[in-house]
Short mmCIF file of C-alpha atoms and ligand atoms in Angstrom, two decimals:
data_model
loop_
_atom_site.label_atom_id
_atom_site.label_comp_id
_atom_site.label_asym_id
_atom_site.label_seq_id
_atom_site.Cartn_x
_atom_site.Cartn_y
_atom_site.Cartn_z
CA UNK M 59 0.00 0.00 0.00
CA UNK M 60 1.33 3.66 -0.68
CA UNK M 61 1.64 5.45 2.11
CA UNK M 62 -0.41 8.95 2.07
CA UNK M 63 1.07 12.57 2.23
CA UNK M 64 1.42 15.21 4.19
CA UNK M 65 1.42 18.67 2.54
CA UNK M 66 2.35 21.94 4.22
CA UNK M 67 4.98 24.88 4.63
CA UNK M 68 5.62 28.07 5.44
CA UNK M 69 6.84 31.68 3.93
CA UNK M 70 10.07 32.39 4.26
CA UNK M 71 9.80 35.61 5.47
CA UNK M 72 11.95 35.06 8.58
CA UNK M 73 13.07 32.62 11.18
CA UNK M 74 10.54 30.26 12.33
CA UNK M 75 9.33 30.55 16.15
CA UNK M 76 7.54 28.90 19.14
CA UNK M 77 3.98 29.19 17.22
CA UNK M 78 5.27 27.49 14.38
CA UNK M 79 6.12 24.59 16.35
CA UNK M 80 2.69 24.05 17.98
CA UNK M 81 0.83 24.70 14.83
CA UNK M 82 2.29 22.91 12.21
CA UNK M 83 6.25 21.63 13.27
CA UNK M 84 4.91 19.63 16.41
CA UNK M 85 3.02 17.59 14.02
CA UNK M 86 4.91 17.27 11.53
CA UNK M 87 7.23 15.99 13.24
CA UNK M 88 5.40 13.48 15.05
CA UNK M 89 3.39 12.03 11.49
CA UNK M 90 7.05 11.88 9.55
CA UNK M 91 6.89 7.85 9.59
CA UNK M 92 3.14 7.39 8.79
CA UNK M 93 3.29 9.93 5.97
CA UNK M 94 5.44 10.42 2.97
CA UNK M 95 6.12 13.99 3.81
CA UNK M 96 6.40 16.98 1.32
CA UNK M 97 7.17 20.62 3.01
CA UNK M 98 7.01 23.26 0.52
CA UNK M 99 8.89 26.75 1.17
CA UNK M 100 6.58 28.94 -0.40
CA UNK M 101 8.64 31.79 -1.59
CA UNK M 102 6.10 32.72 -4.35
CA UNK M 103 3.83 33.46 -1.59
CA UNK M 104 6.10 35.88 0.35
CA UNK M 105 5.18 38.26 -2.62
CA UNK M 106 1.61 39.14 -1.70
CA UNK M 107 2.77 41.20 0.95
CA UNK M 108 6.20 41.42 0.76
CA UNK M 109 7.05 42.03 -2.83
CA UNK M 110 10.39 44.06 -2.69
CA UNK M 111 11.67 42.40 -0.36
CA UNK M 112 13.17 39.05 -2.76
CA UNK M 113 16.56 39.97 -1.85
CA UNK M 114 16.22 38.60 1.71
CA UNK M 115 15.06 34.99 0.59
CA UNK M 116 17.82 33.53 -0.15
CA UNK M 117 19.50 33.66 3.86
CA UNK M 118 15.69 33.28 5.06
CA UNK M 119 15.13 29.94 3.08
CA UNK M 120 18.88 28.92 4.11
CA UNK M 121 17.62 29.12 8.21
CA UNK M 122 14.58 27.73 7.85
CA UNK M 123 15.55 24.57 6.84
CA UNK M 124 18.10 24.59 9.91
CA UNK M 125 14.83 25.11 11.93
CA UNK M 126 13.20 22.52 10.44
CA UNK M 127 16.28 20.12 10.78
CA UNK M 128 16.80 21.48 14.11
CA UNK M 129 13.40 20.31 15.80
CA UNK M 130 13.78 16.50 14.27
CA UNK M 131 12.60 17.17 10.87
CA UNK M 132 14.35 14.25 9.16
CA UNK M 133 15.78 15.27 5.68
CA UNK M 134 16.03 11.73 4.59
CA UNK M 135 12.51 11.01 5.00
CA UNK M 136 10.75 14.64 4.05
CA UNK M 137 10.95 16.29 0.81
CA UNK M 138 11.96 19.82 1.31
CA UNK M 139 11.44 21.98 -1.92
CA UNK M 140 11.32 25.33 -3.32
CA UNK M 141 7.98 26.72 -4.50
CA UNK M 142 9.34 29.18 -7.36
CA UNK M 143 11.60 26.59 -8.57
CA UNK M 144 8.67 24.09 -9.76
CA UNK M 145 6.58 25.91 -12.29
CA UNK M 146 3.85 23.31 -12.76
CA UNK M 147 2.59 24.99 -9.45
CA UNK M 148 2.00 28.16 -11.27
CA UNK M 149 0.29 26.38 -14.11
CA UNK M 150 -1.84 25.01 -12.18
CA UNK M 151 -2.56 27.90 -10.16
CA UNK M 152 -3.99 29.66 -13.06
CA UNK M 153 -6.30 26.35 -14.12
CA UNK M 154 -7.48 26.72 -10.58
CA UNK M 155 -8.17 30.16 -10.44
CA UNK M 156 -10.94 29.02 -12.81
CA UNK M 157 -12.69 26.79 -10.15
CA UNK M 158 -13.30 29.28 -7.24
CA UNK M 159 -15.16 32.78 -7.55
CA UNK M 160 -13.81 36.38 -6.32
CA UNK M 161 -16.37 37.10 -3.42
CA UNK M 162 -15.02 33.83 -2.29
CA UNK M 163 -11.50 35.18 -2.08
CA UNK M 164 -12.58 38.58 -0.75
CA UNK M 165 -14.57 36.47 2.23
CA UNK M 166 -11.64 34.60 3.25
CA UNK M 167 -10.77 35.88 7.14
CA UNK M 168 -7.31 35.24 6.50
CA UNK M 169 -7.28 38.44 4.26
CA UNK M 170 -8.44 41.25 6.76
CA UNK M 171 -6.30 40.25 8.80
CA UNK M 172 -2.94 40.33 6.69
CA UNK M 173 -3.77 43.38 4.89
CA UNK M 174 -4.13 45.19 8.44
CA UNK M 175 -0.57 43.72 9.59
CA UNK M 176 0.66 44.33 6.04
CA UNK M 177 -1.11 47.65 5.67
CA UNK M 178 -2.23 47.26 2.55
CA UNK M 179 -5.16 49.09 1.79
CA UNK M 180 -6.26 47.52 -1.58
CA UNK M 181 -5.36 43.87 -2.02
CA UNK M 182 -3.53 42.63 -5.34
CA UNK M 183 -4.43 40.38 -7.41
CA UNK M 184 -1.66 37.75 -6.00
CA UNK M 185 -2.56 38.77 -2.43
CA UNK M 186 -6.39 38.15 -3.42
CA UNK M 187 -5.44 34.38 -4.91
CA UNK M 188 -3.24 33.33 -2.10
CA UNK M 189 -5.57 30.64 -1.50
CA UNK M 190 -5.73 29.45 -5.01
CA UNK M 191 -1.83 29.42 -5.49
CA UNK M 192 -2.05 27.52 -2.10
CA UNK M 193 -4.49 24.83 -3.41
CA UNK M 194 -2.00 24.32 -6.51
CA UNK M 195 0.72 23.60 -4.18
CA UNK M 196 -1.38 21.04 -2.31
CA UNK M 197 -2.85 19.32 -5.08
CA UNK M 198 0.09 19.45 -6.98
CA UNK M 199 1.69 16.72 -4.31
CA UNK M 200 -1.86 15.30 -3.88
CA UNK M 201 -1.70 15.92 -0.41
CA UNK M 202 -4.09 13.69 1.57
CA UNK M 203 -3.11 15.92 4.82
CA UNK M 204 -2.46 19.78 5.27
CA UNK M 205 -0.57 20.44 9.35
CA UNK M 206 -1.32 23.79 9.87
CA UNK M 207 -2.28 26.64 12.39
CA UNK M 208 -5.65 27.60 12.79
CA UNK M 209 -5.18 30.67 10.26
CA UNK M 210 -4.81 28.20 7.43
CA UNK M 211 -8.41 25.72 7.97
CA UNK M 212 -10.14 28.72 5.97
CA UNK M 213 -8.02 28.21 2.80
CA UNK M 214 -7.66 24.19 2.90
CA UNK M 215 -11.13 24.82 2.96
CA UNK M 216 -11.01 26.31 -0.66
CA UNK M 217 -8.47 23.17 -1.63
CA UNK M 218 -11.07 21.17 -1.03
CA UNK M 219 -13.90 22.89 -2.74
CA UNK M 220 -11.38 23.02 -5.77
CA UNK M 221 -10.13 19.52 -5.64
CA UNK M 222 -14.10 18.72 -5.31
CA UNK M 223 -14.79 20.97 -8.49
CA UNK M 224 -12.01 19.63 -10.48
CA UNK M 225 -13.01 16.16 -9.79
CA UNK M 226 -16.72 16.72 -10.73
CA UNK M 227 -15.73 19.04 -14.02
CA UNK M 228 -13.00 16.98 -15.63
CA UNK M 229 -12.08 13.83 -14.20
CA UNK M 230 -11.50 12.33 -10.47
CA UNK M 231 -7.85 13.25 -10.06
CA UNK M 232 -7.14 14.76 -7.01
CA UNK M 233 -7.97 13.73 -2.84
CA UNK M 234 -9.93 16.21 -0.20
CA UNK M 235 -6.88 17.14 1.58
CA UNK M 236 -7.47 17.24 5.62
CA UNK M 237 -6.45 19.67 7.97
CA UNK M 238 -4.87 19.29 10.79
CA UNK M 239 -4.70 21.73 13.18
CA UNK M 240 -1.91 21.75 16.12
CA UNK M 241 -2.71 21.21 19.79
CA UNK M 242 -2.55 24.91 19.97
CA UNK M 243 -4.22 26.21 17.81
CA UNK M 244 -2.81 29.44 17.46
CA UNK M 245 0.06 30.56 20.60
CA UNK M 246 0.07 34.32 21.18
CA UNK M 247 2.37 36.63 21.04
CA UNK M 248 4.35 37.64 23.22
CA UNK M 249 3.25 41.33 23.19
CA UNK M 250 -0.30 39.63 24.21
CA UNK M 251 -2.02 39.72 20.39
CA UNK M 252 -3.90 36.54 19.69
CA UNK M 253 -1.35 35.62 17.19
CA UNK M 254 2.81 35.06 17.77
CA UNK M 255 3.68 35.90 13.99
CA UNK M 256 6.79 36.92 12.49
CA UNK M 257 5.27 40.47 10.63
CA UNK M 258 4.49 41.37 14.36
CA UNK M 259 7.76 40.87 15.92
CA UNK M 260 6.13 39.30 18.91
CA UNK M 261 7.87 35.98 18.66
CA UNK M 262 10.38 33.90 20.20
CA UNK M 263 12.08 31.94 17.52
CA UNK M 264 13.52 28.88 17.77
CA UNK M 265 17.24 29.86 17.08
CA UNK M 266 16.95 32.59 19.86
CA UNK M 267 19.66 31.88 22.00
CA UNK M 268 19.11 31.59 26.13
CA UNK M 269 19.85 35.06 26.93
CA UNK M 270 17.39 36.56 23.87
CA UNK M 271 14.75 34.25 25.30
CA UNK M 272 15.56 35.60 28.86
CA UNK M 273 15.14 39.24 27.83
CA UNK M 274 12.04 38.56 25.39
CA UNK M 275 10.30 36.50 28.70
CA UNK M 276 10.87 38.74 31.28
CA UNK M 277 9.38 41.78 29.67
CA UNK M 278 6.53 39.98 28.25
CA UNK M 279 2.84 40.68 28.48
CA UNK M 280 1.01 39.06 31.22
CA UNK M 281 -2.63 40.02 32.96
CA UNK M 282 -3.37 43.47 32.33
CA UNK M 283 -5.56 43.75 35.15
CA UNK M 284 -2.98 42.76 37.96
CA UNK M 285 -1.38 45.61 39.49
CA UNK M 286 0.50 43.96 42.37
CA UNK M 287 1.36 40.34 42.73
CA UNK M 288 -1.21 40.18 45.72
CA UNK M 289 -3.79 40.94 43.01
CA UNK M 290 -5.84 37.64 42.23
CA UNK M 291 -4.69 37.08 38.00
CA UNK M 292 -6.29 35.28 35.78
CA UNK M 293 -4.41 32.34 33.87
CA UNK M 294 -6.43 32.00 30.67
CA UNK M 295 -5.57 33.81 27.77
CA UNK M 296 -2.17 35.05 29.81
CA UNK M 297 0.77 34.20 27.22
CA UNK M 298 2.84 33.14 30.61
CA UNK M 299 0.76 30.34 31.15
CA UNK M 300 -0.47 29.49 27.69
CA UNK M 301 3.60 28.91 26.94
CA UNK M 302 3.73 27.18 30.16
CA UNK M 303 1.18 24.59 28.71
CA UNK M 304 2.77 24.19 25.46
CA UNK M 305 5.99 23.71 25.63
CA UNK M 306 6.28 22.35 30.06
CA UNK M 307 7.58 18.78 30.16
CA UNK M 308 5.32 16.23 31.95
CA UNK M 309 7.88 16.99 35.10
CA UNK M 310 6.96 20.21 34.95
CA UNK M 311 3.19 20.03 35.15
CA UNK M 312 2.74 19.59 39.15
CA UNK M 313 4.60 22.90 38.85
CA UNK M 314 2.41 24.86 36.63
CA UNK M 315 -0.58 23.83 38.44
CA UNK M 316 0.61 25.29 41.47
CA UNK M 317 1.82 28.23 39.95
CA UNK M 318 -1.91 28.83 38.04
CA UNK M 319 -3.59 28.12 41.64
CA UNK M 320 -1.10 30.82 43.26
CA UNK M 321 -1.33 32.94 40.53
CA UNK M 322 -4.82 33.20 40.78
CA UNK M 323 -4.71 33.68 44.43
CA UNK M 324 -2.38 36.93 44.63
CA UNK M 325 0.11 34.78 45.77
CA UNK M 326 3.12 34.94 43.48
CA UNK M 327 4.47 37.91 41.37
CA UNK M 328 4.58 37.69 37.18
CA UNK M 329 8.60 37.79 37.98
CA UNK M 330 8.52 34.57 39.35
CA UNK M 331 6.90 32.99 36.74
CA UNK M 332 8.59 34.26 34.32
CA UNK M 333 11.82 33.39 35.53
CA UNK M 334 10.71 29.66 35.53
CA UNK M 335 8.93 30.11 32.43
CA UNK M 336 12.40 30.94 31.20
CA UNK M 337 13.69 27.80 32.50
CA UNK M 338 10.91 25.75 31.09
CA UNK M 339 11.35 27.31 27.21
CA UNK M 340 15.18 27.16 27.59
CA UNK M 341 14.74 23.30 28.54
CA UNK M 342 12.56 22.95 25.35
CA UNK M 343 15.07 24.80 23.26
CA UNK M 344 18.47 23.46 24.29
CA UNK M 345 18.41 20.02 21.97
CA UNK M 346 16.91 22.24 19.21
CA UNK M 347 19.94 24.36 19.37
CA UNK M 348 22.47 21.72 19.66
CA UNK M 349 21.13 20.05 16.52
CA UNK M 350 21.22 23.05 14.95
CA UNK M 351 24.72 23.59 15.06
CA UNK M 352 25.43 19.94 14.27
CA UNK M 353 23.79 20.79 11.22
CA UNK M 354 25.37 24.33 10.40
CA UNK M 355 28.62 22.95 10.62
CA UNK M 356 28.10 20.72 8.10
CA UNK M 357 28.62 22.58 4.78
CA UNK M 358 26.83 22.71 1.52
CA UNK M 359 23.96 20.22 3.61
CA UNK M 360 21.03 22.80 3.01
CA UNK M 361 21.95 22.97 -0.58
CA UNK M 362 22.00 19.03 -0.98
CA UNK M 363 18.53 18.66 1.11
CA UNK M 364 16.92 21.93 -0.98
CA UNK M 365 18.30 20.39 -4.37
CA UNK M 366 17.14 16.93 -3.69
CA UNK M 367 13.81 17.83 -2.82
CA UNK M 368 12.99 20.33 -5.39
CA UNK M 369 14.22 17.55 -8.07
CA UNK M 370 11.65 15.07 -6.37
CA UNK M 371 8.58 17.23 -5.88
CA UNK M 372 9.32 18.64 -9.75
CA UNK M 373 8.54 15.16 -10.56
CA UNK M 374 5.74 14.95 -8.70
CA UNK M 375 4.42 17.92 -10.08
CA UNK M 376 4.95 17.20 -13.76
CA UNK M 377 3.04 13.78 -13.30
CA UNK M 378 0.19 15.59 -11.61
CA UNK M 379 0.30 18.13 -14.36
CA UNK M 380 0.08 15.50 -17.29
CA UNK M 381 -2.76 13.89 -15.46
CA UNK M 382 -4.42 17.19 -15.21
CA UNK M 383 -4.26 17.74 -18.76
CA UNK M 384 -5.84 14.79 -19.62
CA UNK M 385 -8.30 14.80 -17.76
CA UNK M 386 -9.31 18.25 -19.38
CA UNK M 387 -8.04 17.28 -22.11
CA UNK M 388 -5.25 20.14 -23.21
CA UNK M 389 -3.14 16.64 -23.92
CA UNK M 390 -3.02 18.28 -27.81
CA UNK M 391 -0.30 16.42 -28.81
CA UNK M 392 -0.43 13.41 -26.96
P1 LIG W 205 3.86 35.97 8.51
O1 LIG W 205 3.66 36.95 9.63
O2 LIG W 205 4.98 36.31 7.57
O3 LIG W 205 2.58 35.57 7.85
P2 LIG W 205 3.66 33.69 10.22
O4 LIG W 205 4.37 33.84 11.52
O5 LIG W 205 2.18 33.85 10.20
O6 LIG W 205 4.38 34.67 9.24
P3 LIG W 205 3.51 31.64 8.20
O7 LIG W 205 4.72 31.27 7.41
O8 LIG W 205 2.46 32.49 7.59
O9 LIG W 205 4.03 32.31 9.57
O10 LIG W 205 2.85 30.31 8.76
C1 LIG W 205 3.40 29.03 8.60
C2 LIG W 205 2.61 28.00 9.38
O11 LIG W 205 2.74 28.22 10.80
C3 LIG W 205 1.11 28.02 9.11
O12 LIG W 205 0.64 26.69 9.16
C4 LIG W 205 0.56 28.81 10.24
O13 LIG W 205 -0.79 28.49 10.51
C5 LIG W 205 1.47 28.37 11.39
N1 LIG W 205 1.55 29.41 12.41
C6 LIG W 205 2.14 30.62 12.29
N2 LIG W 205 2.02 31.34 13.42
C7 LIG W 205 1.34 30.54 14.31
C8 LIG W 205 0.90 30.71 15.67
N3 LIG W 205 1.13 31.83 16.34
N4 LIG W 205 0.23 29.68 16.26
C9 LIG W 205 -0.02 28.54 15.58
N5 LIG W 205 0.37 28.32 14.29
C10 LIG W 205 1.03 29.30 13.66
MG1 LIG W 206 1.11 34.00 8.21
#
């Protein structure tokens, strides 16, 4: 039997942080033997908000695939590849755009929200079809299952209704990818926004070395509405605690749960939490950073992994491709 795939990536607009790993890494990581695993850096999609800015790709694409080695991504297992370098995706993309409508686009939530953090004040035409671009790059793998944060279940939701249209129109060639949506949903920033996102600048990344994650910790949001530390706080929604969930060992949990019950009883200051908080993330981000420097210090390795997998998922792609023209049948000359 062939195993199924996994689909799903990121923009390499910067280094890859703590909500990353709940979202999408964690299970990644943890699916990497069941699935045949395909993680797409999606570089074309860094230009519906960030189009100037292609210069900076090259070094951001280069560190995150040391984060993804770094947290146990395997590179002999996953295909790692480079959206802009396979341009059956773009093909596709535009055979797609075909199969969804424009007030669908303009409804997606995702799109508020990036054009605020973006400021953009009139979306493009790319920015508008990030979904459809995003289907292509599923499909194009026929991705049976999409990892992602909770920002991304309104677009695989368009993948499927495409994948579903295609199949009805032409011929049945593609699967209803799943999502999967990490334990956390979406982690917080650190700043106390709803999301931890690298256009904010309220993250802690995973390459941030002890004393960064010291410093970003200890002047990080907590309760609003506690004044002193003999102030009853509250523990949901605080990012102190929320990271305390996500990323304590089970040793640590007896811990946290009296720290929430003092917390909550004015009986321990935000300092003190922090501080252990500090421990707890450094704990969780020591192996990560020794296998990242394993990995940096072995040259030309990102190269070999990025070169590989592009090669593989080009394949991939061109099958899909052929079987897509059939099936509507552009196969002109045979
Ligand atoms: P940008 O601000 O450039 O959009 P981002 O931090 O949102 O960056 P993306 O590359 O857009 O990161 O997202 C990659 C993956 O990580 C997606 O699956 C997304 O849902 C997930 N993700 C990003 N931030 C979080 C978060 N704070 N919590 C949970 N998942 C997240
Ligand atoms: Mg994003």
């Amino acid at each position: 039997m062939t195993m199924k795939r996994i689909l799903t990536g990121d923009r390499p607009t910067g280094k890859l942080h703590l909500g990353h790993y709940v979202g999408s890494l964690r299970n990644r990581i943890k699916l990497q033997d069941e699935y045949e695993c395909f993680f797409i850096i999606a570089d074309l999609h860094t230009l519906t908000t960030k189009p100037e800015k292609t210069g900076e790709l090259k070094e951001n694409i280069h560190q995150m695939v040391l984060d993804y080695l770094s947290v146990g991504i395997d590179p002999q297992k996953a295909t790692i590849y480079i959206q802009s370098q396979i341009p059956e995706v773009t093909e596709l993309a535009i055979i797609f755009g075909n199969l969804t409508t424009v007030p669908r686009l303009e409804r997606m939530p995702t799109l508020k929200d990036v054009m605020r953090d973006a400021e953009i004040q009139i979306p493009s035409y790319g920015l508008l079809g990030y979904p459809v671009l995003q289907a292509a790059d599923i499909l194009m793998v026929k991705g049976d299952l999409v990892p992602v944060g909770k920002d991304q279940q309104s677009h695989i939701e368009v993948t499927r209704e495409i994948a579903r249209d295609f199949n009805r129109t032409y011929a049945p060639v593609f699967p209803e990818p799943d999502v999967l949506v990490g334990e956390v949903p979406t982690l917080p920033g650190t700043d106390g926004a709803s999301k931890m996102s690298k256009s904010k600048g309220n993250v802690i990344n995973l390459s941030d070395s002890a004393e960064e994650v010291e410093k970003k910790v200890m002047s990080m949001y907590t309760d609003p509405t506690r004044i002193k530390a003999t102030d009853p706080g509250h523990v949901e929604g605080n990012p102190v605690f929320v990271y305390l969930d996500a990323f304590g060992k089970e040793s640590d949990q007896a811990q946290i749960a009296e720290y929430k019950k003092l917390y909550t009883t004015g009986q321990v200051g935000d300092i003190e939490v922090k501080k252990y908080l500090v421990k707890v993330l450094n704990n969780f981000l020591d192996p990560i950073r020794k296998k990242r420097a394993e990995y940096e210090a072995q040259p030309g390795l990102m190269e070999k992994v990025l070169k590989g997998g592009t090669e593989k998922a080009r394949k991939e792609a061109q099958k899909t491709l052929v079987e897509v023209k059939q099936a509507m049948k552009l196969d002109y000359f045979g």
